[in-house]
PDB file of C-alpha atoms in Angstrom:
ATOM      1  CA  SER I   1      59.047  -0.680 -21.961  1.00 74.00           C
ATOM      2  CA  ALA I   2      58.823  -2.190 -25.097  1.00 83.00           C
ATOM      3  CA  VAL I   3      57.936  -1.467 -28.555  1.00 90.00           C
ATOM      4  CA  ILE I   4      54.637  -4.041 -30.489  1.00 96.00           C
ATOM      5  CA  SER I   5      54.551  -3.485 -33.773  1.00 97.00           C
ATOM      6  CA  GLN I   6      51.112  -5.828 -35.257  1.00 98.00           C
ATOM      7  CA  LYS I   7      50.646  -6.466 -38.416  1.00 98.00           C
ATOM      8  CA  PRO I   8      47.773  -5.353 -40.065  1.00 98.00           C
ATOM      9  CA  SER I   9      45.643  -3.003 -38.075  1.00 97.00           C
ATOM     10  CA  ARG I  10      42.975  -4.265 -38.831  1.00 97.00           C
ATOM     11  CA  ASP I  11      41.200  -6.453 -42.293  1.00 98.00           C
ATOM     12  CA  ILE I  12      37.409  -7.611 -43.305  1.00 98.00           C
ATOM     13  CA  CYS I  13      37.201 -10.421 -44.036  1.00 97.00           C
ATOM     14  CA  GLN I  14      35.460 -13.462 -45.817  1.00 97.00           C
ATOM     15  CA  ARG I  15      33.429 -16.037 -43.531  1.00 97.00           C
ATOM     16  CA  GLY I  16      35.310 -19.550 -43.940  1.00 97.00           C
ATOM     17  CA  THR I  17      38.869 -17.835 -45.037  1.00 98.00           C
ATOM     18  CA  SER I  18      41.988 -17.226 -42.694  1.00 98.00           C
ATOM     19  CA  LEU I  19      43.593 -14.451 -41.511  1.00 98.00           C
ATOM     20  CA  THR I  20      47.350 -14.095 -39.480  1.00 98.00           C
ATOM     21  CA  ILE I  21      48.493 -11.658 -38.131  1.00 98.00           C
ATOM     22  CA  GLN I  22      52.090 -10.788 -36.848  1.00 98.00           C
ATOM     23  CA  CYS I  23      53.495  -9.055 -34.227  1.00 98.00           C
ATOM     24  CA  GLN I  24      56.594  -8.108 -33.141  1.00 97.00           C
ATOM     25  CA  VAL I  25      58.825  -5.773 -30.382  1.00 95.00           C
ATOM     26  CA  ASP I  26      61.545  -4.435 -30.325  1.00 93.00           C
ATOM     27  CA  SER I  27      63.401  -6.477 -27.886  1.00 90.00           C
ATOM     28  CA  GLN I  28      64.227 -10.033 -26.862  1.00 90.00           C
ATOM     29  CA  VAL I  29      60.908 -11.594 -24.414  1.00 89.00           C
ATOM     30  CA  THR I  30      60.666 -13.892 -21.929  1.00 87.00           C
ATOM     31  CA  MET I  31      56.611 -13.792 -22.043  1.00 89.00           C
ATOM     32  CA  MET I  32      54.178 -13.588 -24.806  1.00 94.00           C
ATOM     33  CA  PHE I  33      50.685 -13.746 -25.267  1.00 96.00           C
ATOM     34  CA  TRP I  34      47.192 -13.490 -27.799  1.00 98.00           C
ATOM     35  CA  TYR I  35      43.859 -11.639 -26.045  1.00 97.00           C
ATOM     36  CA  ARG I  36      40.758 -11.931 -27.924  1.00 98.00           C
ATOM     37  CA  GLN I  37      38.519  -8.575 -27.416  1.00 97.00           C
ATOM     38  CA  GLN I  38      35.433  -8.404 -28.281  1.00 95.00           C
ATOM     39  CA  PRO I  39      33.286  -5.709 -28.971  1.00 90.00           C
ATOM     40  CA  GLY I  40      32.686  -3.389 -25.542  1.00 90.00           C
ATOM     41  CA  GLN I  41      34.320  -6.330 -23.806  1.00 94.00           C
ATOM     42  CA  SER I  42      36.859  -7.254 -21.312  1.00 96.00           C
ATOM     43  CA  LEU I  43      40.475  -9.032 -22.245  1.00 96.00           C
ATOM     44  CA  THR I  44      40.619 -12.359 -22.784  1.00 95.00           C
ATOM     45  CA  LEU I  45      43.967 -15.086 -22.933  1.00 95.00           C
ATOM     46  CA  ILE I  46      44.167 -17.038 -26.094  1.00 97.00           C
ATOM     47  CA  ALA I  47      46.816 -18.451 -25.236  1.00 96.00           C
ATOM     48  CA  THR I  48      51.308 -18.727 -24.111  1.00 94.00           C
ATOM     49  CA  ALA I  49      53.187 -18.115 -26.948  1.00 94.00           C
ATOM     50  CA  ASN I  50      56.384 -20.410 -25.994  1.00 87.00           C
ATOM     51  CA  GLN I  51      59.246 -20.552 -28.165  1.00 88.00           C
ATOM     52  CA  GLY I  52      60.628 -23.323 -30.239  1.00 84.00           C
ATOM     53  CA  SER I  53      57.126 -25.481 -28.580  1.00 85.00           C
ATOM     54  CA  GLU I  54      53.477 -25.411 -29.797  1.00 89.00           C
ATOM     55  CA  ALA I  55      51.820 -22.878 -27.796  1.00 93.00           C
ATOM     56  CA  THR I  56      49.773 -23.460 -24.239  1.00 93.00           C
ATOM     57  CA  TYR I  57      46.132 -22.527 -24.760  1.00 96.00           C
ATOM     58  CA  GLU I  58      43.480 -20.972 -22.569  1.00 94.00           C
ATOM     59  CA  SER I  59      39.871 -23.021 -21.684  1.00 94.00           C
ATOM     60  CA  GLY I  60      37.657 -22.621 -24.666  1.00 95.00           C
ATOM     61  CA  PHE I  61      40.212 -22.364 -27.736  1.00 97.00           C
ATOM     62  CA  VAL I  62      42.265 -25.322 -29.369  1.00 96.00           C
ATOM     63  CA  ILE I  63      45.636 -25.156 -32.176  1.00 96.00           C
ATOM     64  CA  ASP I  64      43.235 -25.786 -34.963  1.00 97.00           C
ATOM     65  CA  LYS I  65      41.407 -22.599 -35.065  1.00 98.00           C
ATOM     66  CA  PHE I  66      43.972 -20.101 -33.249  1.00 98.00           C
ATOM     67  CA  PRO I  67      47.530 -21.696 -35.194  1.00 97.00           C
ATOM     68  CA  ILE I  68      50.608 -19.626 -33.165  1.00 97.00           C
ATOM     69  CA  SER I  69      54.164 -18.987 -33.992  1.00 96.00           C
ATOM     70  CA  ARG I  70      56.858 -18.010 -32.314  1.00 96.00           C
ATOM     71  CA  PRO I  71      60.322 -18.529 -34.118  1.00 94.00           C
ATOM     72  CA  ASN I  72      62.528 -16.217 -31.265  1.00 93.00           C
ATOM     73  CA  LEU I  73      62.429 -13.818 -28.631  1.00 92.00           C
ATOM     74  CA  THR I  74      61.056 -11.330 -30.798  1.00 94.00           C
ATOM     75  CA  PHE I  75      58.686 -12.545 -33.367  1.00 96.00           C
ATOM     76  CA  SER I  76      55.027 -14.321 -32.936  1.00 97.00           C
ATOM     77  CA  THR I  77      52.346 -14.448 -35.057  1.00 98.00           C
ATOM     78  CA  LEU I  78      48.419 -15.945 -34.348  1.00 98.00           C
ATOM     79  CA  THR I  79      46.512 -17.812 -37.315  1.00 98.00           C
ATOM     80  CA  VAL I  80      42.345 -16.499 -37.232  1.00 98.00           C
ATOM     81  CA  SER I  81      41.285 -20.179 -39.199  1.00 98.00           C
ATOM     82  CA  ASN I  82      38.136 -20.717 -41.273  1.00 98.00           C
ATOM     83  CA  MET I  83      36.630 -17.457 -39.919  1.00 97.00           C
ATOM     84  CA  SER I  84      33.047 -16.674 -39.144  1.00 97.00           C
ATOM     85  CA  PRO I  85      31.167 -13.378 -37.948  1.00 96.00           C
ATOM     86  CA  GLU I  86      31.647 -15.147 -34.463  1.00 96.00           C
ATOM     87  CA  ASP I  87      35.351 -14.331 -34.382  1.00 97.00           C
ATOM     88  CA  SER I  88      35.299 -10.616 -34.842  1.00 97.00           C
ATOM     89  CA  SER I  89      37.398  -9.177 -32.439  1.00 97.00           C
ATOM     90  CA  ILE I  90      39.564  -7.136 -31.336  1.00 98.00           C
ATOM     91  CA  TYR I  91      43.327  -9.429 -31.570  1.00 98.00           C
ATOM     92  CA  LEU I  92      46.208  -7.937 -29.158  1.00 98.00           C
ATOM     93  CA  CYS I  93      50.158  -9.097 -28.847  1.00 98.00           C
ATOM     94  CA  SER I  94      51.123  -8.401 -25.258  1.00 96.00           C
ATOM     95  CA  VAL I  95      54.882  -9.393 -23.961  1.00 94.00           C
ATOM     96  CA  ARG I  96      56.312  -9.759 -20.688  1.00 90.00           C
ATOM     97  CA  PRO I  97      59.803  -8.562 -20.929  1.00 84.00           C
ATOM     98  CA  GLY I  98      60.780 -11.211 -18.089  1.00 75.00           C
ATOM     99  CA  THR I  99      63.818 -12.479 -16.657  1.00 67.00           C
ATOM    100  CA  GLY I 100      67.209  -9.955 -16.705  1.00 67.00           C
ATOM    101  CA  SER I 101      64.288  -5.946 -17.269  1.00 67.00           C
ATOM    102  CA  PHE I 102      64.074  -3.695 -14.442  1.00 68.00           C
ATOM    103  CA  LYS I 103      60.671  -5.567 -14.021  1.00 77.00           C
ATOM    104  CA  PRO I 104      60.146  -8.492 -15.050  1.00 75.00           C
ATOM    105  CA  TYR I 105      56.180  -9.213 -14.290  1.00 80.00           C
ATOM    106  CA  GLU I 106      55.108  -5.829 -16.126  1.00 89.00           C
ATOM    107  CA  GLN I 107      52.804  -6.887 -19.039  1.00 92.00           C
ATOM    108  CA  TYR I 108      52.213  -4.630 -22.379  1.00 95.00           C
ATOM    109  CA  PHE I 109      50.193  -4.736 -25.560  1.00 97.00           C
ATOM    110  CA  GLY I 110      50.178  -4.051 -28.934  1.00 97.00           C
ATOM    111  CA  PRO I 111      47.659  -1.803 -31.004  1.00 97.00           C
ATOM    112  CA  GLY I 112      46.103  -4.322 -30.953  1.00 98.00           C
ATOM    113  CA  THR I 113      44.584  -5.786 -34.861  1.00 98.00           C
ATOM    114  CA  ARG I 114      40.911  -4.766 -35.681  1.00 97.00           C
ATOM    115  CA  LEU I 115      39.248  -7.903 -37.504  1.00 98.00           C
ATOM    116  CA  THR I 116      35.962  -7.556 -39.340  1.00 97.00           C
ATOM    117  CA  VAL I 117      34.481 -10.574 -40.199  1.00 97.00           C
ATOM    118  CA  THR I 118      31.415 -10.933 -43.284  1.00 96.00           C
TER     119      THR I 118
ATOM    120  CA  GLY N   1      40.437 -19.162 -10.712  1.00 84.00           C
ATOM    121  CA  GLU N   2      41.048 -15.326  -9.671  1.00 89.00           C
ATOM    122  CA  ASN N   3      38.402 -13.584 -10.410  1.00 94.00           C
ATOM    123  CA  VAL N   4      37.947 -10.045 -10.277  1.00 97.00           C
ATOM    124  CA  GLU N   5      35.434  -7.432 -10.110  1.00 98.00           C
ATOM    125  CA  GLN N   6      35.597  -3.977 -10.749  1.00 98.00           C
ATOM    126  CA  HIS N   7      32.828  -1.193 -10.656  1.00 98.00           C
ATOM    127  CA  PRO N   8      31.758   1.369 -11.557  1.00 98.00           C
ATOM    128  CA  SER N   9      31.160  -0.055 -15.664  1.00 97.00           C
ATOM    129  CA  THR N  10      30.779   3.484 -16.733  1.00 98.00           C
ATOM    130  CA  LEU N  11      31.893   6.891 -14.737  1.00 98.00           C
ATOM    131  CA  SER N  12      30.977  10.599 -15.613  1.00 98.00           C
ATOM    132  CA  VAL N  13      33.256  13.437 -14.472  1.00 98.00           C
ATOM    133  CA  GLN N  14      33.298  17.106 -14.414  1.00 98.00           C
ATOM    134  CA  GLU N  15      37.222  18.493 -15.644  1.00 98.00           C
ATOM    135  CA  GLY N  16      39.057  18.709 -12.236  1.00 97.00           C
ATOM    136  CA  ASP N  17      36.945  16.493 -10.709  1.00 97.00           C
ATOM    137  CA  SER N  18      38.097  12.790  -8.354  1.00 98.00           C
ATOM    138  CA  ALA N  19      37.252   9.974 -10.104  1.00 98.00           C
ATOM    139  CA  VAL N  20      37.828   5.617  -7.884  1.00 98.00           C
ATOM    140  CA  ILE N  21      37.200   3.002  -9.972  1.00 98.00           C
ATOM    141  CA  LYS N  22      37.422   0.477  -7.762  1.00 98.00           C
ATOM    142  CA  CYS N  23      38.207  -3.956  -7.941  1.00 98.00           C
ATOM    143  CA  THR N  24      38.026  -6.486  -6.290  1.00 98.00           C
ATOM    144  CA  TYR N  25      39.589 -10.642  -6.618  1.00 97.00           C
ATOM    145  CA  SER N  26      39.441 -13.519  -5.107  1.00 96.00           C
ATOM    146  CA  ASP N  27      42.367 -15.146  -4.547  1.00 94.00           C
ATOM    147  CA  SER N  28      44.020 -14.111  -1.186  1.00 93.00           C
ATOM    148  CA  ALA N  29      47.970 -14.920  -3.119  1.00 91.00           C
ATOM    149  CA  SER N  30      47.940 -12.121  -5.425  1.00 93.00           C
ATOM    150  CA  ASN N  31      50.055 -10.057  -5.408  1.00 91.00           C
ATOM    151  CA  TYR N  32      50.731  -8.404  -8.666  1.00 93.00           C
ATOM    152  CA  PHE N  33      47.900  -5.300  -9.517  1.00 96.00           C
ATOM    153  CA  PRO N  34      48.400  -3.759 -13.122  1.00 97.00           C
ATOM    154  CA  TRP N  35      45.879  -1.572 -14.146  1.00 98.00           C
ATOM    155  CA  TYR N  36      45.091  -0.468 -17.642  1.00 98.00           C
ATOM    156  CA  LYS N  37      44.374   2.835 -20.033  1.00 98.00           C
ATOM    157  CA  GLN N  38      42.403   1.507 -23.430  1.00 98.00           C
ATOM    158  CA  GLU N  39      42.004   4.438 -25.231  1.00 97.00           C
ATOM    159  CA  LEU N  40      39.278   4.211 -28.819  1.00 94.00           C
ATOM    160  CA  GLY N  41      41.299   2.139 -31.260  1.00 93.00           C
ATOM    161  CA  LYS N  42      44.336   1.621 -29.724  1.00 96.00           C
ATOM    162  CA  GLY N  43      45.574  -1.550 -27.020  1.00 96.00           C
ATOM    163  CA  PRO N  44      45.556  -0.866 -23.415  1.00 97.00           C
ATOM    164  CA  GLN N  45      48.475   0.509 -21.905  1.00 97.00           C
ATOM    165  CA  LEU N  46      49.898   0.487 -18.972  1.00 96.00           C
ATOM    166  CA  ILE N  47      49.856   3.170 -16.026  1.00 97.00           C
ATOM    167  CA  ILE N  48      50.224   2.138 -12.943  1.00 96.00           C
ATOM    168  CA  ASP N  49      50.400  -0.979 -10.743  1.00 94.00           C
ATOM    169  CA  ILE N  50      51.538  -1.937  -7.179  1.00 94.00           C
ATOM    170  CA  ARG N  51      53.105  -5.012  -5.513  1.00 89.00           C
ATOM    171  CA  SER N  52      51.768  -6.322  -2.143  1.00 84.00           C
ATOM    172  CA  ASN N  53      53.712  -5.170  -0.099  1.00 81.00           C
ATOM    173  CA  VAL N  54      52.842  -1.977  -0.418  1.00 82.00           C
ATOM    174  CA  GLY N  55      49.531  -0.431   0.708  1.00 89.00           C
ATOM    175  CA  GLU N  56      49.432   2.615  -1.797  1.00 93.00           C
ATOM    176  CA  LYS N  57      51.503   4.304  -5.340  1.00 93.00           C
ATOM    177  CA  LYS N  58      51.310   7.912  -6.548  1.00 96.00           C
ATOM    178  CA  ASP N  59      52.229   8.660 -10.522  1.00 94.00           C
ATOM    179  CA  GLN N  60      51.493  12.540 -10.827  1.00 95.00           C
ATOM    180  CA  ARG N  61      47.570  11.894 -11.165  1.00 97.00           C
ATOM    181  CA  ILE N  62      46.685   8.967 -10.122  1.00 98.00           C
ATOM    182  CA  ALA N  63      47.196   6.881  -7.652  1.00 97.00           C
ATOM    183  CA  VAL N  64      46.113   3.042  -6.013  1.00 98.00           C
ATOM    184  CA  THR N  65      45.304   1.619  -2.582  1.00 97.00           C
ATOM    185  CA  LEU N  66      45.645  -1.757  -1.943  1.00 96.00           C
ATOM    186  CA  ASN N  67      44.142  -3.383   0.753  1.00 95.00           C
ATOM    187  CA  LYS N  68      44.657  -6.520   1.005  1.00 93.00           C
ATOM    188  CA  THR N  69      42.839  -7.816   3.683  1.00 93.00           C
ATOM    189  CA  ALA N  70      40.148  -6.967   1.663  1.00 95.00           C
ATOM    190  CA  LYS N  71      41.231  -8.351  -1.234  1.00 96.00           C
ATOM    191  CA  HIS N  72      40.701  -4.454  -2.537  1.00 96.00           C
ATOM    192  CA  PHE N  73      42.002  -2.510  -4.780  1.00 97.00           C
ATOM    193  CA  SER N  74      41.603   1.793  -6.325  1.00 98.00           C
ATOM    194  CA  LEU N  75      42.923   3.498  -9.286  1.00 98.00           C
ATOM    195  CA  HIS N  76      42.241   7.161  -8.003  1.00 98.00           C
ATOM    196  CA  ILE N  77      42.691   9.975 -10.905  1.00 98.00           C
ATOM    197  CA  THR N  78      42.085  13.782  -9.876  1.00 97.00           C
ATOM    198  CA  GLU N  79      42.415  17.231 -11.871  1.00 98.00           C
ATOM    199  CA  THR N  80      40.742  15.002 -14.127  1.00 98.00           C
ATOM    200  CA  GLN N  81      40.878  15.899 -17.555  1.00 97.00           C
ATOM    201  CA  PRO N  82      39.090  15.521 -20.836  1.00 97.00           C
ATOM    202  CA  GLU N  83      42.184  13.862 -22.057  1.00 97.00           C
ATOM    203  CA  ASP N  84      41.159  11.250 -19.188  1.00 98.00           C
ATOM    204  CA  SER N  85      38.391   9.721 -21.233  1.00 98.00           C
ATOM    205  CA  ALA N  86      39.102   5.929 -21.712  1.00 98.00           C
ATOM    206  CA  VAL N  87      37.982   2.568 -20.816  1.00 98.00           C
ATOM    207  CA  TYR N  88      40.307   1.598 -17.487  1.00 98.00           C
ATOM    208  CA  PHE N  89      40.595  -1.488 -16.728  1.00 98.00           C
ATOM    209  CA  CYS N  90      42.197  -3.320 -13.437  1.00 98.00           C
ATOM    210  CA  ALA N  91      43.955  -6.664 -13.614  1.00 97.00           C
ATOM    211  CA  ALA N  92      45.519  -8.997 -10.597  1.00 96.00           C
ATOM    212  CA  SER N  93      48.221 -12.246 -10.297  1.00 93.00           C
ATOM    213  CA  ILE N  94      50.289 -14.157  -8.776  1.00 89.00           C
ATOM    214  CA  VAL N  95      54.110 -12.903  -8.689  1.00 83.00           C
ATOM    215  CA  VAL N  96      57.288 -14.974  -7.437  1.00 77.00           C
ATOM    216  CA  ALA N  97      59.571 -13.173  -5.029  1.00 63.00           C
ATOM    217  CA  GLY N  98      61.990 -12.316  -7.315  1.00 59.00           C
ATOM    218  CA  GLY N  99      60.260 -11.976 -10.632  1.00 55.00           C
ATOM    219  CA  THR N 100      61.931 -15.614 -12.038  1.00 56.00           C
ATOM    220  CA  SER N 101      58.072 -17.162 -12.053  1.00 60.00           C
ATOM    221  CA  TYR N 102      54.487 -15.259 -13.165  1.00 67.00           C
ATOM    222  CA  GLY N 103      51.377 -15.658 -12.955  1.00 78.00           C
ATOM    223  CA  LYS N 104      48.411 -14.621 -15.851  1.00 88.00           C
ATOM    224  CA  LEU N 105      46.528 -11.905 -15.861  1.00 93.00           C
ATOM    225  CA  THR N 106      43.052 -12.010 -15.293  1.00 94.00           C
ATOM    226  CA  PHE N 107      40.831  -8.382 -15.985  1.00 97.00           C
ATOM    227  CA  GLY N 108      38.501  -7.184 -14.610  1.00 97.00           C
ATOM    228  CA  GLN N 109      35.292  -5.699 -16.677  1.00 97.00           C
ATOM    229  CA  GLY N 110      36.836  -2.230 -17.748  1.00 98.00           C
ATOM    230  CA  THR N 111      35.547   0.869 -16.753  1.00 98.00           C
ATOM    231  CA  ILE N 112      34.309   3.583 -19.536  1.00 98.00           C
ATOM    232  CA  LEU N 113      35.379   7.580 -17.557  1.00 98.00           C
ATOM    233  CA  THR N 114      34.355  10.517 -19.235  1.00 98.00           C
ATOM    234  CA  VAL N 115      35.447  13.880 -18.170  1.00 98.00           C
ATOM    235  CA  HIS N 116      33.272  16.113 -19.292  1.00 97.00           C
ATOM    236  CA  PRO N 117      35.157  19.693 -20.065  1.00 94.00           C
TER     237      PRO N 117
END
């Protein structure tokens, strides 16, 4: 399985500011995703991060609010822009190794970034 | 789109008892069903998965069963231990034969499992 790290692990931010979360994988992966998990809730997909092109966003999520970059096959960033208290959540990076892996369809998650907006 | 329902939302058992968590899905095309365990303060960890070409899969104390006709699948944990206490999520997606294409995971709502010593 892939080893995924996220930075920062947690942060407390003021409303109106922005935070960029980094996701680093120890091997090249085909697919990278960003999820949000609100307190006590399930996982909601924000977007699929595409290498070298714009991310694919799910309904209810827009690029202006959650810009995503993916410059290569091992790294991605998610920015939470113009934050409000409603953005307080855990943000999770997730990967699928993809073609060339023994089980290309398996999906793994990073440790998460715990964001509190005051 | 796919919809996954998970029950129960909370489950409390005594150490050594068995625990069963059930999920139903709506899209008959779904053919890949993973289970995740999320401990407090950590990201979800893939613990077992099953594809629709098999009806049951075991890995030590955990097993997953799948009933394609009824569109439901279940996680079974035997001889539970306090370290099994966590939130468990089921999920469903579509994997094209050969694993060359796959749909996004749709998650259930989660089950909080508490194992009392």
